[in-house]
C-alpha cells in the first residue's frame, strides 16, 4: 500500500501538533494504523494522557524519526531519546516529549491506538 502524507487523514490539528492516521493499513499484529505526526518543540503528551491506564499511551508503535528529537518516558520511569533517522519500537506504557520540532512515522495496532487518539482529541477539545 502507498499513500502520500497529504492523503493521510488529519485526526488532531492543534497549535504546534498535527497527527494523521490511516486506518486499516496492515494486518501483521491485527489491523494496523499508519500515522504521521508533526510536533513542535516543547510539546508534551503527558498531560493529555492523564486518565488512560497508568496515564500513559497503551499502544505499541513501530516507526521512524524523519527529523527532530523526542524523549520517550516509559512506565518504569526510564527514558530514551529518538532522533533524526532513528527507527524505533515503543511498547505500550509510554509518553512522548518533543525536544526539537519533529516529524515521525508510526505503525500502531489500530485497536490499541485509535482509543488513545480519541482520548487525546477529547482532552484537546475540552481545553
CSV table of N, CA, C and O in Angstrom, one decimal:
chain,number,residue,atom,x,y,z
A,1,UNK,N,0.8,-1.2,0.0
A,1,UNK,CA,0.0,0.0,0.0
A,1,UNK,C,0.9,1.2,0.0
A,1,UNK,O,1.9,1.3,0.7
A,2,UNK,N,0.5,2.2,-0.7
A,2,UNK,CA,1.2,3.5,-0.8
A,2,UNK,C,0.3,4.6,-0.6
A,2,UNK,O,-0.9,4.6,-1.1
A,3,UNK,N,0.7,5.6,0.2
A,3,UNK,CA,-0.2,6.8,0.5
A,3,UNK,C,0.8,8.0,0.8
A,3,UNK,O,1.8,7.8,1.4
A,4,UNK,N,0.4,9.1,0.2
A,4,UNK,CA,1.2,10.3,0.5
A,4,UNK,C,0.8,10.9,1.8
A,4,UNK,O,-0.3,10.8,2.3
A,5,UNK,N,1.7,11.7,2.4
A,5,UNK,CA,1.5,12.4,3.6
A,5,UNK,C,0.2,13.2,3.6
A,5,UNK,O,-0.7,13.1,4.5
A,6,UNK,N,0.0,13.9,2.6
A,6,UNK,CA,-1.2,14.8,2.5
A,6,UNK,C,-2.5,14.0,2.3
A,6,UNK,O,-3.6,14.6,2.6
A,7,UNK,N,-2.5,12.8,1.9
A,7,UNK,CA,-3.7,11.9,1.8
A,7,UNK,C,-4.0,11.2,3.1
A,7,UNK,O,-5.0,10.5,3.2
A,8,UNK,N,-3.1,11.2,4.1
A,8,UNK,CA,-3.4,10.6,5.4
A,8,UNK,C,-4.3,11.5,6.1
A,8,UNK,O,-4.0,12.7,6.4
A,9,UNK,N,-5.5,11.1,6.6
A,9,UNK,CA,-6.5,12.0,7.2
A,9,UNK,C,-5.9,12.6,8.5
A,9,UNK,O,-5.3,11.9,9.3
A,10,UNK,N,-6.2,13.9,8.7
A,10,UNK,CA,-5.8,14.6,9.9
A,10,UNK,C,-6.8,14.2,11.0
A,10,UNK,O,-8.0,14.4,10.8
A,11,UNK,N,-6.3,13.7,12.1
A,11,UNK,CA,-7.1,13.4,13.2
A,11,UNK,C,-7.0,14.4,14.4
A,11,UNK,O,-8.0,14.6,15.1
A,12,UNK,N,-5.8,15.0,14.5
A,12,UNK,CA,-5.6,16.1,15.5
A,12,UNK,C,-4.9,17.2,14.8
A,12,UNK,O,-3.9,17.0,14.2
A,13,UNK,N,-5.5,18.4,14.9
A,13,UNK,CA,-4.9,19.6,14.4
A,13,UNK,C,-5.0,20.7,15.5
A,13,UNK,O,-6.0,21.3,15.7
A,14,UNK,N,-3.9,20.7,16.3
A,14,UNK,CA,-3.8,21.6,17.4
A,14,UNK,C,-2.6,22.5,17.2
A,14,UNK,O,-1.7,22.2,16.5
A,15,UNK,N,-2.6,23.6,17.9
A,15,UNK,CA,-1.4,24.5,17.9
A,15,UNK,C,-0.1,23.7,18.1
A,15,UNK,O,0.0,23.1,19.2
A,16,UNK,N,0.8,23.7,17.2
A,16,UNK,CA,2.1,23.0,17.4
A,16,UNK,C,2.0,21.5,17.2
A,16,UNK,O,3.1,20.9,17.4
A,17,UNK,N,0.9,21.0,16.8
A,17,UNK,CA,0.9,19.5,16.6
A,17,UNK,C,-0.2,19.1,15.6
A,17,UNK,O,-1.4,19.6,15.7
A,18,UNK,N,0.2,18.3,14.7
A,18,UNK,CA,-0.8,17.7,13.7
A,18,UNK,C,-0.5,16.2,13.7
A,18,UNK,O,0.6,15.7,13.6
A,19,UNK,N,-1.6,15.4,13.9
A,19,UNK,CA,-1.5,13.9,13.9
A,19,UNK,C,-2.4,13.4,12.8
A,19,UNK,O,-3.5,13.7,12.7
A,20,UNK,N,-1.8,12.6,11.9
A,20,UNK,CA,-2.5,12.0,10.8
A,20,UNK,C,-2.6,10.5,11.0
A,20,UNK,O,-1.6,9.9,11.5
A,21,UNK,N,-3.7,9.8,10.7
A,21,UNK,CA,-3.8,8.4,10.9
A,21,UNK,C,-4.6,7.8,9.7
A,21,UNK,O,-5.7,8.2,9.4
A,22,UNK,N,-3.9,6.8,9.1
A,22,UNK,CA,-4.6,6.0,8.1
A,22,UNK,C,-4.9,4.6,8.7
A,22,UNK,O,-4.0,3.9,9.1
A,23,UNK,N,-6.2,4.4,8.9
A,23,UNK,CA,-6.6,3.1,9.5
A,23,UNK,C,-6.6,2.0,8.4
A,23,UNK,O,-6.4,2.3,7.2
A,24,UNK,N,-6.7,0.8,8.9
A,24,UNK,CA,-6.7,-0.4,8.0
A,24,UNK,C,-5.5,-0.5,7.1
A,24,UNK,O,-5.6,-0.8,5.9
A,25,UNK,N,-4.3,-0.3,7.7
A,25,UNK,CA,-3.1,-0.2,6.9
A,25,UNK,C,-2.4,-1.6,6.8
A,25,UNK,O,-1.5,-1.7,5.9
A,26,UNK,N,-2.6,-2.5,7.6
A,26,UNK,CA,-1.9,-3.8,7.6
A,26,UNK,C,-2.5,-4.8,8.6
A,26,UNK,O,-3.4,-4.5,9.3
A,27,UNK,N,-1.9,-6.0,8.6
A,27,UNK,CA,-2.6,-7.0,9.5
A,27,UNK,C,-1.6,-7.9,10.2
A,27,UNK,O,-1.9,-8.8,10.8
A,28,UNK,N,-0.3,-7.5,10.3
A,28,UNK,CA,0.7,-8.3,11.0
A,28,UNK,C,0.4,-8.5,12.5
A,28,UNK,O,0.6,-9.6,13.0
A,29,UNK,N,-0.1,-7.5,13.1
A,29,UNK,CA,-0.5,-7.6,14.5
A,29,UNK,C,-2.0,-7.2,14.7
A,29,UNK,O,-2.4,-6.5,15.6
A,30,UNK,N,-2.8,-7.8,13.8
A,30,UNK,CA,-4.2,-7.3,13.7
A,30,UNK,C,-4.1,-6.1,12.7
A,30,UNK,O,-3.1,-5.9,12.1
A,31,UNK,N,-5.2,-5.4,12.6
A,31,UNK,CA,-5.3,-4.3,11.7
A,31,UNK,C,-4.4,-3.2,12.3
A,31,UNK,O,-4.5,-2.8,13.4
A,32,UNK,N,-3.5,-2.6,11.4
A,32,UNK,CA,-2.6,-1.6,11.8
A,32,UNK,C,-3.0,-0.2,11.3
A,32,UNK,O,-3.7,-0.1,10.2
A,33,UNK,N,-2.7,0.8,12.0
A,33,UNK,CA,-2.9,2.2,11.5
A,33,UNK,C,-1.5,2.7,11.2
A,33,UNK,O,-0.5,2.4,11.8
A,34,UNK,N,-1.4,3.5,10.1
A,34,UNK,CA,-0.2,4.2,9.7
A,34,UNK,C,-0.4,5.7,10.1
A,34,UNK,O,-1.4,6.3,9.7
A,35,UNK,N,0.5,6.2,10.8
A,35,UNK,CA,0.4,7.6,11.3
A,35,UNK,C,1.6,8.5,11.0
A,35,UNK,O,2.7,8.0,11.0
A,36,UNK,N,1.3,9.7,10.8
A,36,UNK,CA,2.3,10.7,10.5
A,36,UNK,C,2.1,11.8,11.5
A,36,UNK,O,1.1,12.5,11.5
A,37,UNK,N,3.0,12.0,12.5
A,37,UNK,CA,2.9,13.0,13.5
A,37,UNK,C,3.9,14.1,13.2
A,37,UNK,O,5.1,13.9,12.9
A,38,UNK,N,3.4,15.4,13.3
A,38,UNK,CA,4.2,16.6,13.2
A,38,UNK,C,4.0,17.3,14.5
A,38,UNK,O,2.9,17.6,14.9
A,39,UNK,N,5.1,17.5,15.3
A,39,UNK,CA,5.0,18.1,16.6
A,39,UNK,C,6.1,19.1,16.8
A,39,UNK,O,7.2,18.9,16.4
A,40,UNK,N,5.7,20.2,17.5
A,40,UNK,CA,6.6,21.3,17.8
A,40,UNK,C,7.4,21.1,19.0
A,40,UNK,O,7.0,20.4,20.0
A,41,UNK,N,8.6,21.7,19.1
A,41,UNK,CA,9.5,21.7,20.3
A,41,UNK,C,8.6,22.1,21.5
A,41,UNK,O,7.9,23.1,21.4
A,42,UNK,N,8.8,21.3,22.6
A,42,UNK,CA,8.1,21.6,23.8
A,42,UNK,C,6.8,20.9,24.0
A,42,UNK,O,6.2,20.8,25.1
A,43,UNK,N,6.3,20.3,22.9
A,43,UNK,CA,5.0,19.5,23.0
A,43,UNK,C,5.3,18.3,24.0
A,43,UNK,O,6.3,17.7,23.9
A,44,UNK,N,4.3,18.1,24.9
A,44,UNK,CA,4.5,17.1,25.9
A,44,UNK,C,3.1,16.4,26.0
A,44,UNK,O,2.1,17.0,26.3
A,45,UNK,N,3.1,15.1,25.6
A,45,UNK,CA,1.8,14.4,25.6
A,45,UNK,C,1.3,14.0,27.0
A,45,UNK,O,0.2,13.6,27.2
A,46,UNK,N,2.2,14.0,28.0
A,46,UNK,CA,1.9,13.5,29.3
A,46,UNK,C,0.6,14.1,29.9
A,46,UNK,O,-0.3,13.3,30.3
A,47,UNK,N,0.3,15.4,29.8
A,47,UNK,CA,-0.9,15.9,30.4
A,47,UNK,C,-2.1,15.4,29.6
A,47,UNK,O,-3.2,15.3,30.2
A,48,UNK,N,-2.0,15.1,28.3
A,48,UNK,CA,-3.1,14.7,27.5
A,48,UNK,C,-3.4,13.2,27.8
A,48,UNK,O,-4.5,12.7,27.5
A,49,UNK,N,-2.4,12.5,28.3
A,49,UNK,CA,-2.6,11.0,28.5
A,49,UNK,C,-3.3,10.7,29.9
A,49,UNK,O,-3.7,9.6,30.1
A,50,UNK,N,-3.4,11.8,30.7
A,50,UNK,CA,-4.0,11.6,32.0
A,50,UNK,C,-5.4,11.0,31.9
A,50,UNK,O,-6.2,11.5,31.0
A,51,UNK,N,-5.7,10.0,32.6
A,51,UNK,CA,-7.0,9.3,32.5
A,51,UNK,C,-6.9,8.0,31.8
A,51,UNK,O,-7.8,7.1,32.0
A,52,UNK,N,-5.9,7.8,31.0
A,52,UNK,CA,-5.6,6.4,30.5
A,52,UNK,C,-5.0,5.6,31.5
A,52,UNK,O,-4.4,6.1,32.5
A,53,UNK,N,-4.9,4.3,31.3
A,53,UNK,CA,-4.3,3.3,32.3
A,53,UNK,C,-2.9,3.8,32.5
A,53,UNK,O,-2.1,3.9,31.6
A,54,UNK,N,-2.5,4.0,33.8
A,54,UNK,CA,-1.2,4.5,34.1
A,54,UNK,C,-0.8,5.9,33.6
A,54,UNK,O,0.3,6.3,33.6
A,55,UNK,N,-1.8,6.6,33.1
A,55,UNK,CA,-1.6,7.9,32.5
A,55,UNK,C,-0.5,7.9,31.4
A,55,UNK,O,0.3,8.8,31.2
A,56,UNK,N,-0.6,6.7,30.6
A,56,UNK,CA,0.4,6.5,29.5
A,56,UNK,C,-0.3,6.0,28.3
A,56,UNK,O,-1.4,5.5,28.4
A,57,UNK,N,0.3,6.2,27.1
A,57,UNK,CA,-0.2,5.6,25.9
A,57,UNK,C,-0.1,4.1,26.0
A,57,UNK,O,0.9,3.5,26.4
A,58,UNK,N,-1.2,3.4,25.8
A,58,UNK,CA,-1.3,1.9,25.9
A,58,UNK,C,-1.2,1.2,24.6
A,58,UNK,O,-1.7,0.1,24.5
A,59,UNK,N,-0.6,1.8,23.6
A,59,UNK,CA,-0.4,1.2,22.3
A,59,UNK,C,1.1,1.0,22.0
A,59,UNK,O,1.9,2.0,22.3
A,60,UNK,N,1.5,-0.1,21.4
A,60,UNK,CA,2.8,-0.2,20.9
A,60,UNK,C,2.9,0.6,19.6
A,60,UNK,O,1.9,0.7,18.9
A,61,UNK,N,4.1,1.0,19.3
A,61,UNK,CA,4.4,1.7,18.0
A,61,UNK,C,5.7,1.2,17.4
A,61,UNK,O,6.7,1.0,18.1
A,62,UNK,N,5.8,1.1,16.1
A,62,UNK,CA,7.0,0.9,15.4
A,62,UNK,C,7.1,2.1,14.4
A,62,UNK,O,6.1,2.6,13.9
A,63,UNK,N,8.3,2.7,14.3
A,63,UNK,CA,8.3,3.8,13.4
A,63,UNK,C,9.7,4.3,13.1
A,63,UNK,O,10.7,3.7,13.3
A,64,UNK,N,9.7,5.6,12.6
A,64,UNK,CA,10.9,6.2,12.1
A,64,UNK,C,10.8,7.7,12.4
A,64,UNK,O,9.8,8.3,12.1
A,65,UNK,N,11.9,8.3,12.9
A,65,UNK,CA,12.0,9.7,13.1
A,65,UNK,C,12.6,10.4,11.8
A,65,UNK,O,13.7,10.2,11.4
A,66,UNK,N,11.7,11.1,11.1
A,66,UNK,CA,12.1,11.7,9.8
A,66,UNK,C,13.1,12.8,10.2
A,66,UNK,O,14.1,13.0,9.6
A,67,UNK,N,12.7,13.7,11.1
A,67,UNK,CA,13.6,14.7,11.6
A,67,UNK,C,13.1,15.1,13.0
A,67,UNK,O,12.0,14.8,13.4
A,68,UNK,N,14.0,15.7,13.8
A,68,UNK,CA,13.7,16.2,15.1
A,68,UNK,C,14.2,15.2,16.2
A,68,UNK,O,15.0,14.3,15.9
A,69,UNK,N,13.9,15.6,17.4
A,69,UNK,CA,14.3,14.8,18.6
A,69,UNK,C,13.1,14.7,19.6
A,69,UNK,O,12.5,15.7,19.9
A,70,UNK,N,12.8,13.5,20.0
A,70,UNK,CA,11.8,13.2,21.0
A,70,UNK,C,12.4,12.4,22.2
A,70,UNK,O,13.2,11.6,21.9
A,71,UNK,N,11.9,12.6,23.4
A,71,UNK,CA,12.2,11.8,24.5
A,71,UNK,C,11.0,11.0,24.9
A,71,UNK,O,9.9,11.5,25.0
A,72,UNK,N,11.2,9.7,25.0
A,72,UNK,CA,10.1,8.8,25.4
A,72,UNK,C,10.4,8.4,26.8
A,72,UNK,O,11.5,8.0,27.2
A,73,UNK,N,9.3,8.5,27.6
A,73,UNK,CA,9.4,8.1,29.0
A,73,UNK,C,8.5,6.9,29.2
A,73,UNK,O,7.3,6.9,28.7
A,74,UNK,N,9.0,5.8,29.8
A,74,UNK,CA,8.3,4.6,29.9
A,74,UNK,C,7.7,4.5,31.3
A,74,UNK,O,8.1,5.2,32.2
A,75,UNK,N,6.8,3.5,31.5
A,75,UNK,CA,6.1,3.4,32.8
A,75,UNK,C,7.0,3.1,34.0
A,75,UNK,O,6.7,3.3,35.1
A,76,UNK,N,8.2,2.6,33.7
A,76,UNK,CA,9.2,2.3,34.8
A,76,UNK,C,10.1,3.5,35.0
A,76,UNK,O,11.1,3.4,35.7
A,77,UNK,N,9.7,4.7,34.4
A,77,UNK,CA,10.5,5.9,34.5
A,77,UNK,C,11.8,6.0,33.8
A,77,UNK,O,12.5,6.9,33.9
A,78,UNK,N,12.1,4.9,33.0
A,78,UNK,CA,13.3,5.0,32.1
A,78,UNK,C,12.9,5.9,30.9
A,78,UNK,O,11.7,6.1,30.6
A,79,UNK,N,13.9,6.5,30.3
A,79,UNK,CA,13.7,7.4,29.2
A,79,UNK,C,14.7,7.0,28.1
A,79,UNK,O,15.8,6.4,28.4
A,80,UNK,N,14.4,7.3,26.9
A,80,UNK,CA,15.3,7.2,25.8
A,80,UNK,C,15.0,8.3,24.8
A,80,UNK,O,13.9,8.8,24.7
A,81,UNK,N,16.1,8.7,24.1
A,81,UNK,CA,15.9,9.8,23.1
A,81,UNK,C,15.9,9.2,21.7
A,81,UNK,O,16.8,8.3,21.4
A,82,UNK,N,15.0,9.6,20.9
A,82,UNK,CA,14.9,9.2,19.5
A,82,UNK,C,15.1,10.4,18.6
A,82,UNK,O,14.5,11.4,18.8
A,83,UNK,N,16.0,10.3,17.7
A,83,UNK,CA,16.4,11.5,16.9
A,83,UNK,C,16.4,11.2,15.4
A,83,UNK,O,16.2,10.0,15.0
A,84,UNK,N,16.5,12.2,14.6
A,84,UNK,CA,16.5,12.1,13.1
A,84,UNK,C,17.2,10.8,12.6
A,84,UNK,O,18.3,10.5,13.0
A,85,UNK,N,16.5,10.1,11.8
A,85,UNK,CA,17.0,8.8,11.2
A,85,UNK,C,16.8,7.6,12.0
A,85,UNK,O,17.1,6.5,11.6
A,86,UNK,N,16.4,7.7,13.3
A,86,UNK,CA,16.2,6.5,14.1
A,86,UNK,C,15.0,5.7,13.8
A,86,UNK,O,13.9,6.3,13.6
A,87,UNK,N,15.1,4.4,13.8
A,87,UNK,CA,14.0,3.5,13.8
A,87,UNK,C,13.7,3.2,15.2
A,87,UNK,O,14.6,3.2,16.1
A,88,UNK,N,12.4,3.0,15.6
A,88,UNK,CA,12.1,2.7,16.9
A,88,UNK,C,10.9,1.7,17.1
A,88,UNK,O,10.1,1.5,16.2
A,89,UNK,N,10.9,1.1,18.3
A,89,UNK,CA,9.7,0.4,18.8
A,89,UNK,C,9.5,0.9,20.2
A,89,UNK,O,10.4,0.9,21.0
A,90,UNK,N,8.3,1.4,20.4
A,90,UNK,CA,7.9,1.8,21.8
A,90,UNK,C,6.8,0.9,22.2
A,90,UNK,O,5.7,0.9,21.7
A,91,UNK,N,7.0,0.1,23.2
A,91,UNK,CA,6.0,-0.8,23.8
A,91,UNK,C,4.9,0.1,24.5
A,91,UNK,O,5.1,1.2,24.8
A,92,UNK,N,3.8,-0.6,24.7
A,92,UNK,CA,2.7,0.1,25.4
A,92,UNK,C,3.2,0.6,26.8
A,92,UNK,O,4.1,-0.1,27.4
A,93,UNK,N,2.7,1.7,27.3
A,93,UNK,CA,3.1,2.2,28.5
A,93,UNK,C,4.2,3.3,28.4
A,93,UNK,O,5.3,3.1,28.9
A,94,UNK,N,3.9,4.3,27.6
A,94,UNK,CA,4.9,5.4,27.4
A,94,UNK,C,4.3,6.7,27.2
A,94,UNK,O,3.1,6.8,27.0
A,95,UNK,N,5.1,7.8,27.3
A,95,UNK,CA,4.7,9.1,26.9
A,95,UNK,C,5.8,9.7,26.1
A,95,UNK,O,6.9,9.2,26.1
A,96,UNK,N,5.5,10.8,25.4
A,96,UNK,CA,6.5,11.5,24.5
A,96,UNK,C,6.5,13.0,24.7
A,96,UNK,O,5.5,13.6,24.9
A,97,UNK,N,7.8,13.5,24.8
A,97,UNK,CA,8.0,14.9,24.9
A,97,UNK,C,8.9,15.3,23.7
A,97,UNK,O,9.9,14.6,23.4
A,98,UNK,N,8.7,16.4,23.1
A,98,UNK,CA,9.4,16.9,21.9
A,98,UNK,C,10.5,17.8,22.3
A,98,UNK,O,10.2,18.9,22.8
A,99,UNK,N,11.7,17.5,22.0
A,99,UNK,CA,12.9,18.3,22.3
A,99,UNK,C,13.3,19.2,21.1
A,99,UNK,O,13.8,20.3,21.4
A,100,UNK,N,13.1,18.8,19.9
A,100,UNK,CA,13.3,19.6,18.7
A,100,UNK,C,12.1,19.3,17.8
A,100,UNK,O,11.7,18.1,17.7
A,101,UNK,N,11.6,20.3,17.1
A,101,UNK,CA,10.5,20.1,16.1
A,101,UNK,C,10.7,18.7,15.4
A,101,UNK,O,11.8,18.4,15.0
A,102,UNK,N,9.6,17.9,15.4
A,102,UNK,CA,9.8,16.6,14.9
A,102,UNK,C,8.7,16.1,13.9
A,102,UNK,O,7.5,16.6,14.1
A,103,UNK,N,9.0,15.3,13.0
A,103,UNK,CA,8.1,14.6,12.1
A,103,UNK,C,8.4,13.1,12.3
A,103,UNK,O,9.6,12.7,12.2
A,104,UNK,N,7.4,12.3,12.6
A,104,UNK,CA,7.5,10.9,12.9
A,104,UNK,C,6.5,10.1,12.1
A,104,UNK,O,5.4,10.5,11.9
A,105,UNK,N,6.9,8.9,11.6
A,105,UNK,CA,6.0,7.9,11.0
A,105,UNK,C,5.9,6.8,12.1
A,105,UNK,O,6.9,6.3,12.6
A,106,UNK,N,4.6,6.4,12.4
A,106,UNK,CA,4.3,5.4,13.3
A,106,UNK,C,3.4,4.3,12.7
A,106,UNK,O,2.5,4.7,11.9
A,107,UNK,N,3.6,3.1,13.0
A,107,UNK,CA,2.7,2.0,12.7
A,107,UNK,C,2.3,1.4,14.0
A,107,UNK,O,3.1,1.0,14.8
A,108,UNK,N,0.9,1.4,14.2
A,108,UNK,CA,0.4,1.0,15.5
A,108,UNK,C,-0.8,0.1,15.3
A,108,UNK,O,-1.6,0.3,14.4
A,109,UNK,N,-1.0,-0.8,16.3
A,109,UNK,CA,-2.2,-1.6,16.2
A,109,UNK,C,-3.4,-0.7,16.4
A,109,UNK,O,-3.5,0.0,17.4
A,110,UNK,N,-4.3,-0.8,15.4
A,110,UNK,CA,-5.4,0.2,15.3
A,110,UNK,C,-6.3,0.1,16.5
A,110,UNK,O,-6.8,1.1,17.1
A,111,UNK,N,-6.6,-1.2,17.0
A,111,UNK,CA,-7.5,-1.3,18.1
A,111,UNK,C,-6.9,-0.8,19.4
A,111,UNK,O,-7.7,-0.5,20.3
A,112,UNK,N,-5.6,-0.6,19.5
A,112,UNK,CA,-5.0,-0.1,20.7
A,112,UNK,C,-4.8,1.4,20.6
A,112,UNK,O,-5.0,2.1,21.6
A,113,UNK,N,-4.4,1.9,19.4
A,113,UNK,CA,-4.1,3.3,19.3
A,113,UNK,C,-5.2,4.3,19.0
A,113,UNK,O,-5.2,5.4,19.4
A,114,UNK,N,-6.2,3.8,18.3
A,114,UNK,CA,-7.4,4.6,18.0
A,114,UNK,C,-8.0,5.1,19.3
A,114,UNK,O,-8.3,6.3,19.4
A,115,UNK,N,-8.2,4.3,20.3
A,115,UNK,CA,-8.8,4.8,21.6
A,115,UNK,C,-7.9,5.9,22.2
A,115,UNK,O,-8.4,6.9,22.8
A,116,UNK,N,-6.6,5.8,22.1
A,116,UNK,CA,-5.7,6.8,22.6
A,116,UNK,C,-5.8,8.1,21.8
A,116,UNK,O,-5.9,9.2,22.4
A,117,UNK,N,-5.9,8.0,20.5
A,117,UNK,CA,-6.1,9.2,19.7
A,117,UNK,C,-7.4,9.9,20.1
A,117,UNK,O,-7.5,11.1,20.2
A,118,UNK,N,-8.4,9.1,20.2
A,118,UNK,CA,-9.7,9.6,20.6
A,118,UNK,C,-9.7,10.3,22.0
A,118,UNK,O,-10.2,11.4,22.1
A,119,UNK,N,-8.9,9.7,22.9
A,119,UNK,CA,-8.8,10.3,24.2
A,119,UNK,C,-8.0,11.7,24.1
A,119,UNK,O,-8.4,12.7,24.7
A,120,UNK,N,-7.0,11.7,23.3
A,120,UNK,CA,-6.2,13.0,23.1
A,120,UNK,C,-7.1,14.0,22.5
A,120,UNK,O,-7.1,15.2,22.9
A,121,UNK,N,-7.9,13.6,21.5
A,121,UNK,CA,-8.9,14.6,20.9
A,121,UNK,C,-9.8,15.1,21.9
A,121,UNK,O,-10.1,16.3,21.9
A,122,UNK,N,-10.4,14.3,22.7
A,122,UNK,CA,-11.3,14.8,23.8
A,122,UNK,C,-10.7,15.7,24.7
A,122,UNK,O,-11.2,16.7,25.1
A,123,UNK,N,-9.4,15.4,25.1
A,123,UNK,CA,-8.7,16.3,26.0
A,123,UNK,C,-8.5,17.7,25.4
A,123,UNK,O,-8.6,18.7,26.0
A,124,UNK,N,-8.1,17.7,24.1
A,124,UNK,CA,-7.8,18.9,23.4
A,124,UNK,C,-9.1,19.8,23.2
A,124,UNK,O,-9.0,21.0,23.3
A,125,UNK,N,-10.2,19.1,22.9
A,125,UNK,CA,-11.5,19.9,22.7
A,125,UNK,C,-12.0,20.4,24.1
A,125,UNK,O,-12.7,21.4,24.1
A,126,UNK,N,-11.6,19.7,25.2
A,126,UNK,CA,-12.1,20.1,26.5
A,126,UNK,C,-11.4,21.4,27.0
A,126,UNK,O,-11.8,22.0,27.9
A,127,UNK,N,-10.2,21.6,26.5
A,127,UNK,CA,-9.3,22.7,27.0
A,127,UNK,C,-9.5,24.0,26.2
A,127,UNK,O,-10.2,24.1,25.3
